[in-house]
Short mmCIF file of C-alpha atoms and ligand atoms in Angstrom, two decimals:
data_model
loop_
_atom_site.label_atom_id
_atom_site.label_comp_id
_atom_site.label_asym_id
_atom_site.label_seq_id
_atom_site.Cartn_x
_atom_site.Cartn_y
_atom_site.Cartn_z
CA UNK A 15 -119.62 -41.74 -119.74
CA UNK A 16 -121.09 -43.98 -117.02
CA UNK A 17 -125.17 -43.37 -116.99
CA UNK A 18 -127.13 -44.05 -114.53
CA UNK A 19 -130.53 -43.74 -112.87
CA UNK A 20 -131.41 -40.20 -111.08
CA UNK A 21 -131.60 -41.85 -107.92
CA UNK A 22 -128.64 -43.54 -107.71
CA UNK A 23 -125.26 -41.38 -106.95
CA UNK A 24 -122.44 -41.30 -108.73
CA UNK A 25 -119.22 -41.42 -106.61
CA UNK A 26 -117.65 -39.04 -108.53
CA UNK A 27 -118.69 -36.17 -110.71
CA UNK A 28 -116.65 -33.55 -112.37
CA UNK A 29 -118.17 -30.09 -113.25
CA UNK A 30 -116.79 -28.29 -116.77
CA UNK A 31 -116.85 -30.53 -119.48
CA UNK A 32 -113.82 -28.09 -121.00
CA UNK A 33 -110.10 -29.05 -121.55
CA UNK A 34 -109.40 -30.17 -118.45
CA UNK A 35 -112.81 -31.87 -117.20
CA UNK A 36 -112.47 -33.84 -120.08
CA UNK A 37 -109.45 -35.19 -119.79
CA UNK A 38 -110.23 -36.10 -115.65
CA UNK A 39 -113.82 -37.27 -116.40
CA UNK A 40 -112.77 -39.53 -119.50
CA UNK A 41 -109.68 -41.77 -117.81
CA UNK A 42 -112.09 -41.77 -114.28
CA UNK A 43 -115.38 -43.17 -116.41
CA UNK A 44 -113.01 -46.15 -117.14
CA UNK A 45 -112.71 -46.79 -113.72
CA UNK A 46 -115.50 -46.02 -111.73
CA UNK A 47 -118.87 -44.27 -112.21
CA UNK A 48 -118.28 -40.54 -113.50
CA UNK A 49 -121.17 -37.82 -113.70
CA UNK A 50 -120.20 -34.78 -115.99
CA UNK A 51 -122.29 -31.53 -115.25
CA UNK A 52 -121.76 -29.24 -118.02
CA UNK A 53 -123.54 -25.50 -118.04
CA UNK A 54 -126.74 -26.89 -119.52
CA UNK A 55 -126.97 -29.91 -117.61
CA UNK A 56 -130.70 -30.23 -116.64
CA UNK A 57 -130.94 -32.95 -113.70
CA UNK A 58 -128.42 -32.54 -111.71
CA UNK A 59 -127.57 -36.23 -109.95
CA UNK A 60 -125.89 -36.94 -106.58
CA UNK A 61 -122.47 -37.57 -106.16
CA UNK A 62 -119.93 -38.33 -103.30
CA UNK A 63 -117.00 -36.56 -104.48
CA UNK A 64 -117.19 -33.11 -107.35
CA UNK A 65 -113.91 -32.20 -108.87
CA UNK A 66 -114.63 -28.27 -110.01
CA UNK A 67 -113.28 -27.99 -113.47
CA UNK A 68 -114.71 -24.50 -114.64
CA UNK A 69 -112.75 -21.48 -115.25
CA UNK A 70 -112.20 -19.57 -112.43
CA UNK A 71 -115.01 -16.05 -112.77
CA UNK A 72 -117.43 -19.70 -113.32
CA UNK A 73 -116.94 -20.90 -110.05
CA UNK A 74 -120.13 -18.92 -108.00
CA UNK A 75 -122.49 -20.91 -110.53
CA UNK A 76 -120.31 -24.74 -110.52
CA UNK A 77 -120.52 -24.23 -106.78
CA UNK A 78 -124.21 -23.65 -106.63
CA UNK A 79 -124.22 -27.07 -108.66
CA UNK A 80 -122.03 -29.11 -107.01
CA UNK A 81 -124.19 -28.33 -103.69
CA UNK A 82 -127.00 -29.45 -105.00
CA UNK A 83 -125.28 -33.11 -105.41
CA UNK A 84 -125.33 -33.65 -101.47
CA UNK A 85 -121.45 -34.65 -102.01
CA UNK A 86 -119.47 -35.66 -99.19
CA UNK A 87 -116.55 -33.62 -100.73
CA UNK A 88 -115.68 -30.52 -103.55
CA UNK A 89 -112.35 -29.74 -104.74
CA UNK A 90 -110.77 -27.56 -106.99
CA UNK A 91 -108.75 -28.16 -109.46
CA UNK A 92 -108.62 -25.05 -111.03
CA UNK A 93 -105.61 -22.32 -111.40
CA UNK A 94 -105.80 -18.84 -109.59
CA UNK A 95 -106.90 -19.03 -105.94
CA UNK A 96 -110.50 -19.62 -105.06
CA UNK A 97 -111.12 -18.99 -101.49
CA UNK A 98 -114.55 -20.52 -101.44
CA UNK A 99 -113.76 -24.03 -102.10
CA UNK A 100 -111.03 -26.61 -101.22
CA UNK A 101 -108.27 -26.72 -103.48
CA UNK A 102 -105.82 -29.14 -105.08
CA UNK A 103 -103.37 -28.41 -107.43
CA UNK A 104 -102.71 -30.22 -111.01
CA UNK A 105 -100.01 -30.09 -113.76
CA UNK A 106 -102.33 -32.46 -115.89
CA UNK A 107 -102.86 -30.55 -119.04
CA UNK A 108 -105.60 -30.71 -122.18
CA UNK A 109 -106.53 -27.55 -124.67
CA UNK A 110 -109.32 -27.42 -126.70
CA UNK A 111 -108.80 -27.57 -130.40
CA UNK A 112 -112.39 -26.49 -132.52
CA UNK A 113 -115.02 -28.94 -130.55
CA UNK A 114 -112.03 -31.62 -129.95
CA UNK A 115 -110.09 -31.97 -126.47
CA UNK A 116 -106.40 -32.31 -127.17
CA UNK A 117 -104.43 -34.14 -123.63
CA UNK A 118 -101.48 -33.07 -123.10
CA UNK A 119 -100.17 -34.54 -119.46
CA UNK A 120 -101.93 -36.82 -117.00
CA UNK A 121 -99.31 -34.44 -114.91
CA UNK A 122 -99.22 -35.19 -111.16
CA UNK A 123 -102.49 -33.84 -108.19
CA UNK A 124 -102.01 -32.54 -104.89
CA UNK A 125 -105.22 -32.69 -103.12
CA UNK A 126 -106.60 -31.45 -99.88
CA UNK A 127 -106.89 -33.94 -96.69
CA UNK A 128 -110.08 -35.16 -96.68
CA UNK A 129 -109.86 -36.14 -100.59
CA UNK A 130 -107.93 -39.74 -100.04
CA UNK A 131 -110.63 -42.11 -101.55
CA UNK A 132 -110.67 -39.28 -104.25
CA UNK A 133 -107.12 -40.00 -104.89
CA UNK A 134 -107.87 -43.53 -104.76
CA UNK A 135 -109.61 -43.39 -107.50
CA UNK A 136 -107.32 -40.92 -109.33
CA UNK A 137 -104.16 -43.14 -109.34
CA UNK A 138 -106.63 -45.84 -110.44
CA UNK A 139 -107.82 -43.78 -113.40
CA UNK A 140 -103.78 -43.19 -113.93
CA UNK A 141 -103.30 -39.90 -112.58
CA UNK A 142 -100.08 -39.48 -110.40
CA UNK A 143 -102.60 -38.40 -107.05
CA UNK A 144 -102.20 -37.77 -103.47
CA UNK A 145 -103.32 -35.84 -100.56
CA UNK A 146 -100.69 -33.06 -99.63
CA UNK A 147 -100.71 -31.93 -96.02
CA UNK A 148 -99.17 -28.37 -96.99
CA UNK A 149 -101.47 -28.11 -99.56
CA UNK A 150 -101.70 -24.20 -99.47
CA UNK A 151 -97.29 -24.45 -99.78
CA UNK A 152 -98.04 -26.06 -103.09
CA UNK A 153 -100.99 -23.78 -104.24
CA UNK A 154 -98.55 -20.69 -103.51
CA UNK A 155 -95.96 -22.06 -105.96
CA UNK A 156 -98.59 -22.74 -107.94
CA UNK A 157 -99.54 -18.81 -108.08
CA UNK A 158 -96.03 -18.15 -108.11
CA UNK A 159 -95.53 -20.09 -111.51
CA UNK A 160 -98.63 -18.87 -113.24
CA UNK A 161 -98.56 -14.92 -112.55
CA UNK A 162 -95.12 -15.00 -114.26
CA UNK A 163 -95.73 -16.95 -116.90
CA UNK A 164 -99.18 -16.41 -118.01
CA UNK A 165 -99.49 -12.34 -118.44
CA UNK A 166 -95.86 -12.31 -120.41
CA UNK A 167 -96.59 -15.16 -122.33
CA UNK A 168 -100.21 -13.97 -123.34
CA UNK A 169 -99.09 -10.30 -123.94
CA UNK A 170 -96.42 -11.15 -125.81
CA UNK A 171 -98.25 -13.91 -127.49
CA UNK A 172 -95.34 -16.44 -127.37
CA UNK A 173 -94.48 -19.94 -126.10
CA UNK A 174 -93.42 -20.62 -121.85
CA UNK A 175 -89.94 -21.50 -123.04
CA UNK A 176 -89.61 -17.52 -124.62
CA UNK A 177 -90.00 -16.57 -121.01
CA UNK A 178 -86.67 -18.07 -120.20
CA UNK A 179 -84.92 -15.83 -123.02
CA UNK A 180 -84.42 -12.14 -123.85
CA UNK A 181 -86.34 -10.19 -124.26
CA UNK A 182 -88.76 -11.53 -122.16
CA UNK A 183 -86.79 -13.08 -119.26
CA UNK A 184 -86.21 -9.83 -117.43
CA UNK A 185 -89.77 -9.27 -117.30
CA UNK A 186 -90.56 -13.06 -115.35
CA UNK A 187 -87.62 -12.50 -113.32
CA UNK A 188 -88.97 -8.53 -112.13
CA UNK A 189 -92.47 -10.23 -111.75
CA UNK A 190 -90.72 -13.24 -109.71
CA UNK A 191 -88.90 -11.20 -107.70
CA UNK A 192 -91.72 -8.99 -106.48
CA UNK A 193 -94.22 -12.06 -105.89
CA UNK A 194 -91.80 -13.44 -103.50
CA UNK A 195 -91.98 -11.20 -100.53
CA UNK A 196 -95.56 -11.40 -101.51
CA UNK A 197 -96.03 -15.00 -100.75
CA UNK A 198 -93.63 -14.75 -98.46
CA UNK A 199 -96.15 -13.16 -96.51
CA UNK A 200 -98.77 -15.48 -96.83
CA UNK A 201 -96.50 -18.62 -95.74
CA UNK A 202 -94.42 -19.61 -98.82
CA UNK A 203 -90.78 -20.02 -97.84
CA UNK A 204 -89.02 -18.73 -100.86
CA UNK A 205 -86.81 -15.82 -101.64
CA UNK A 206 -86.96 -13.64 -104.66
CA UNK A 207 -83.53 -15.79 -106.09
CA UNK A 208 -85.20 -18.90 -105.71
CA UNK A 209 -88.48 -17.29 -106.92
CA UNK A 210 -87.17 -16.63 -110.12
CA UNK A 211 -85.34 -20.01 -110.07
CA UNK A 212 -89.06 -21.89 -109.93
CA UNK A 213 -90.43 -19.51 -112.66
CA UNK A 214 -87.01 -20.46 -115.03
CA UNK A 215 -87.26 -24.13 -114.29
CA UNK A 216 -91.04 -24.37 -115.20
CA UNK A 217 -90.60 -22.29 -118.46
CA UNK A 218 -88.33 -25.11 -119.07
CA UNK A 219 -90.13 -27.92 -118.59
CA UNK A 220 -93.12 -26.22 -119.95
CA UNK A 221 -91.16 -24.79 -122.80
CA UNK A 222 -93.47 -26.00 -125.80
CA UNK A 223 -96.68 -25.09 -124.07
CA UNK A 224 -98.86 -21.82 -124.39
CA UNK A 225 -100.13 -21.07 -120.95
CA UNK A 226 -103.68 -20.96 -120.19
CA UNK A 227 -103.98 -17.37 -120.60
CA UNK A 228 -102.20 -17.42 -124.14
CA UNK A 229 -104.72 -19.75 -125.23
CA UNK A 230 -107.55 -17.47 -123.66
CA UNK A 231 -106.15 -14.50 -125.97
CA UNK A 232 -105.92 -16.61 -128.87
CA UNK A 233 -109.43 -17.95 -128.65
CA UNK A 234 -110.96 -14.87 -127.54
CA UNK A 235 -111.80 -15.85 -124.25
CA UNK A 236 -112.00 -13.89 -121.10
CA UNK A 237 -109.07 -14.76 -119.28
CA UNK A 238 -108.46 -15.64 -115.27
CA UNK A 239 -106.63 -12.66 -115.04
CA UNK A 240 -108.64 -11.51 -111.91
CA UNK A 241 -107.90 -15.10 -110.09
CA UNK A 242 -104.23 -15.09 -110.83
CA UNK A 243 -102.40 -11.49 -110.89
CA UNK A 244 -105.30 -9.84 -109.34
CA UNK A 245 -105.20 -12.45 -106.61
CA UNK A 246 -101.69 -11.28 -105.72
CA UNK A 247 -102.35 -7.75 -106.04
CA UNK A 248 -105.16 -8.33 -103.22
CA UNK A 249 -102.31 -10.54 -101.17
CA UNK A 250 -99.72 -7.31 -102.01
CA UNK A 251 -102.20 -4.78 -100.82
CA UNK A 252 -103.30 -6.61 -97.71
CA UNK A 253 -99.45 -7.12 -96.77
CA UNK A 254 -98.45 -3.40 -97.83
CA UNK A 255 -96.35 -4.69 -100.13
CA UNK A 256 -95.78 -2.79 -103.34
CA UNK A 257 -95.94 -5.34 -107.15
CA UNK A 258 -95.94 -2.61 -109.52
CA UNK A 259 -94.84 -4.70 -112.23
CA UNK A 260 -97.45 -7.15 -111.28
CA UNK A 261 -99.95 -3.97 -111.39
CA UNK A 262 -98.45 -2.76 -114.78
CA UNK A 263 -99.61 -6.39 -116.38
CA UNK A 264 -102.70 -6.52 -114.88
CA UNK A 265 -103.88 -3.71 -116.45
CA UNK A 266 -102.61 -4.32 -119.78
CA UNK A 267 -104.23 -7.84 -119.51
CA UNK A 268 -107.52 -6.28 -118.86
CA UNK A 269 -106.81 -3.65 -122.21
CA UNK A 270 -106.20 -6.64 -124.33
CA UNK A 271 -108.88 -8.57 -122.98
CA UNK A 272 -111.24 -5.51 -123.95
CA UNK A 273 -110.26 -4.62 -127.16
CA UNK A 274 -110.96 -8.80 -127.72
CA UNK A 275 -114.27 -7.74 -126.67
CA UNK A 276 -114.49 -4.77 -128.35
CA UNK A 277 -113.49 -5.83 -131.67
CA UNK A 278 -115.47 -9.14 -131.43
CA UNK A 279 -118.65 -6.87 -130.71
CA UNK A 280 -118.07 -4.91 -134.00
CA UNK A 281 -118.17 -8.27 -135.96
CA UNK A 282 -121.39 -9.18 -134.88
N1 NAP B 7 -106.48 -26.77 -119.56
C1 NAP B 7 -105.41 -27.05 -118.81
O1 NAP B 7 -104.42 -27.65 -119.26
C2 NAP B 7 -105.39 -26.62 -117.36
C3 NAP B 7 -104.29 -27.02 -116.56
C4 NAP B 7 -104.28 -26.68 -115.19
C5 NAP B 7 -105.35 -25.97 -114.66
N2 NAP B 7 -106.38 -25.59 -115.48
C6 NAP B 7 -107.48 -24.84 -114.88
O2 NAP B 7 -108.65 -25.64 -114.91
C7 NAP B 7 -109.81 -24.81 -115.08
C8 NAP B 7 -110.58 -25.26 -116.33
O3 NAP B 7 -109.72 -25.01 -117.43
P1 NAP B 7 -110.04 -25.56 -118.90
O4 NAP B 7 -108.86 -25.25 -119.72
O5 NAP B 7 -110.54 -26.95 -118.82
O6 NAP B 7 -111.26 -24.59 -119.30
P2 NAP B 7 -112.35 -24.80 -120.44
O7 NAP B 7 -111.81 -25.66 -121.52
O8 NAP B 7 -112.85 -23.42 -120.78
O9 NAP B 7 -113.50 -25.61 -119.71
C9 NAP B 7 -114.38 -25.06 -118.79
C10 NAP B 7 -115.69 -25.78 -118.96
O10 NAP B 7 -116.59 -25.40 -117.90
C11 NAP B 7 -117.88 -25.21 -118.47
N3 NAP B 7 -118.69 -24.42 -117.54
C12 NAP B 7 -118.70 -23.08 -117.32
N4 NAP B 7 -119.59 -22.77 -116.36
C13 NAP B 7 -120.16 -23.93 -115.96
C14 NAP B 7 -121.13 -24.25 -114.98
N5 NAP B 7 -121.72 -23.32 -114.22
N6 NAP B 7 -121.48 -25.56 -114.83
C15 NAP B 7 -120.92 -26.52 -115.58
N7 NAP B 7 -119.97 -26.28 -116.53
C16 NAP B 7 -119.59 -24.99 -116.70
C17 NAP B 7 -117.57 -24.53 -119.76
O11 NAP B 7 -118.69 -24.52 -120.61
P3 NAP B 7 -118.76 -23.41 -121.81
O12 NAP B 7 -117.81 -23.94 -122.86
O13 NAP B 7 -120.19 -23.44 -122.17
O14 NAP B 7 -118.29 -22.12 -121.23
C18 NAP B 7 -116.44 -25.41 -120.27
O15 NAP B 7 -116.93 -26.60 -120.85
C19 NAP B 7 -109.27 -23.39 -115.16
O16 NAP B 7 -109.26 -22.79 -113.89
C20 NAP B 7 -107.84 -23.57 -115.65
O17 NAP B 7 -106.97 -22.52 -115.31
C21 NAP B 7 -106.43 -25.90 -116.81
#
């Protein structure tokens, strides 16, 4: 990574040196000056543009960061929806593997208006980047993809393509079809047939991948079960709408995640 003197600011950082921050930070250092701001990072240095790379329940602290770097823009890149901050969407992909970040996908970027020299220097870097005016359309299907895939995939402990088959296809397809009217609501055009169509076709083109949340479980990490399901189950409650399967795997999310807890505790 680029270093440089405090003074001098960086035009772009990216906060989370995890998975994904890695992957962004490492192909934008080749191209243009890149600060990375990881948890323990002690000066914090100015920056023009901070891409937010934490998990989600991290954001309250990365935000209180990336104030501090007098940027001229932040953006999300994260999954689950984050009111506080402007958000893009990504389908670039790393995972973590011991201390070693594995890439996956450079993937393609949606980003916010206001983000085009940001994008600039994305497709430099060699991301597939641009600004999306409907930006909330995409981070919908976005939602839409990831609160059917990641609670049966992490439960279940299996593969996205799995998703697609029985036994566990009925389960995306009751979770798709109850999301729909949900986002629906909130300005996505889709119906509960094509719903369940996006959900299918991503399992497919995902097929070899474990979703975020899987690889939460499997690590032992806390997942971002509260920014993905339990941001629909706000969106369901505030439209009247009932998700009960939605509801259902919530709950047993939050279970699993504390007998992780629970039996990592008793190790210690
Ligand atoms: N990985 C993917 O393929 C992928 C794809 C699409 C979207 N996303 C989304 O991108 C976000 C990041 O995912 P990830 O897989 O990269 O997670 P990750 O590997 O867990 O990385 C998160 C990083 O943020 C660091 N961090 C936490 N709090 C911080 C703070 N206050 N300041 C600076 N750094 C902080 C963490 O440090 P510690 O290790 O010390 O906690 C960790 O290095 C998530 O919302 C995820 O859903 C990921």
């Amino acid at each position: 990574m680029a270093r440089r003197e405090r003074a001098e600011r960086y035009p772009v950082a990216v906060i989370g040196p995890g998975a994904l921050g890695s992957l962004f930070a490492a192909r934008l250092a080749r191209v243009v000056p890149t600060a990375v701001v990881g948890r323990r990072t002690l000066e914090v240095p100015q920056a023009d543009w901070v891409i937010v790379l934490v998990k989600a329940y991290d954001t309250p602290a990365a935000l209180r960061t990336a104030r501090r770097m007098r940027p001229l823009g932040i953006v999300s890149l994260q999954n689950g929806l984050i009111p506080s901050v402007p958000q893009g969407v990504t389908t670039a992909a790393a995972y973590r593997e011991g201390r070693r970040v594995v890439p996956v996908a450079t993937g393609s970027t949606l980003l916010p208006p206001g983000f085009g020299t940001l994008g600039k220097y994305l497709r430099k870097a060699g991301f597939e980047a641009r600004v999306a005016r409907d930006i909330r359309q995409a981070r919908l299907r976005k939602l839409l993809a990831n609160v059917c895939l990641n609670p049966v995939t992490a439960l279940f402990r299996v593969r996205n393509g799995a998703v697609r088959e029985p036994p566990y296809a009925i389960l995306a397809e009751a979770l798709a079809g109850e999301a729909a009217p949900v986002l629906r609501a909130e300005g996505l055009a889709i119906t509960p047939t094509e719903a369940v169509r996006v959900v299918m076709e991503v399992a497919r083109t995902t097929a070899r991948n474990r979703s975020s949340m899987l690889q939460d479980v499997l690590a032992g990490r806390r997942t971002e079960n509260d920014h993905l399901t339990g941001a629909l189950l706000r969106m369901a409650r505030r439209h009247r709408l009932a998700a009960p399967t939605h509801a259902a795997f919530y709950r047993l999310i939050r279970v699993m995640e504390r007998g992780l807890e629970w039996s990592r505790q008793r190790r210690m």
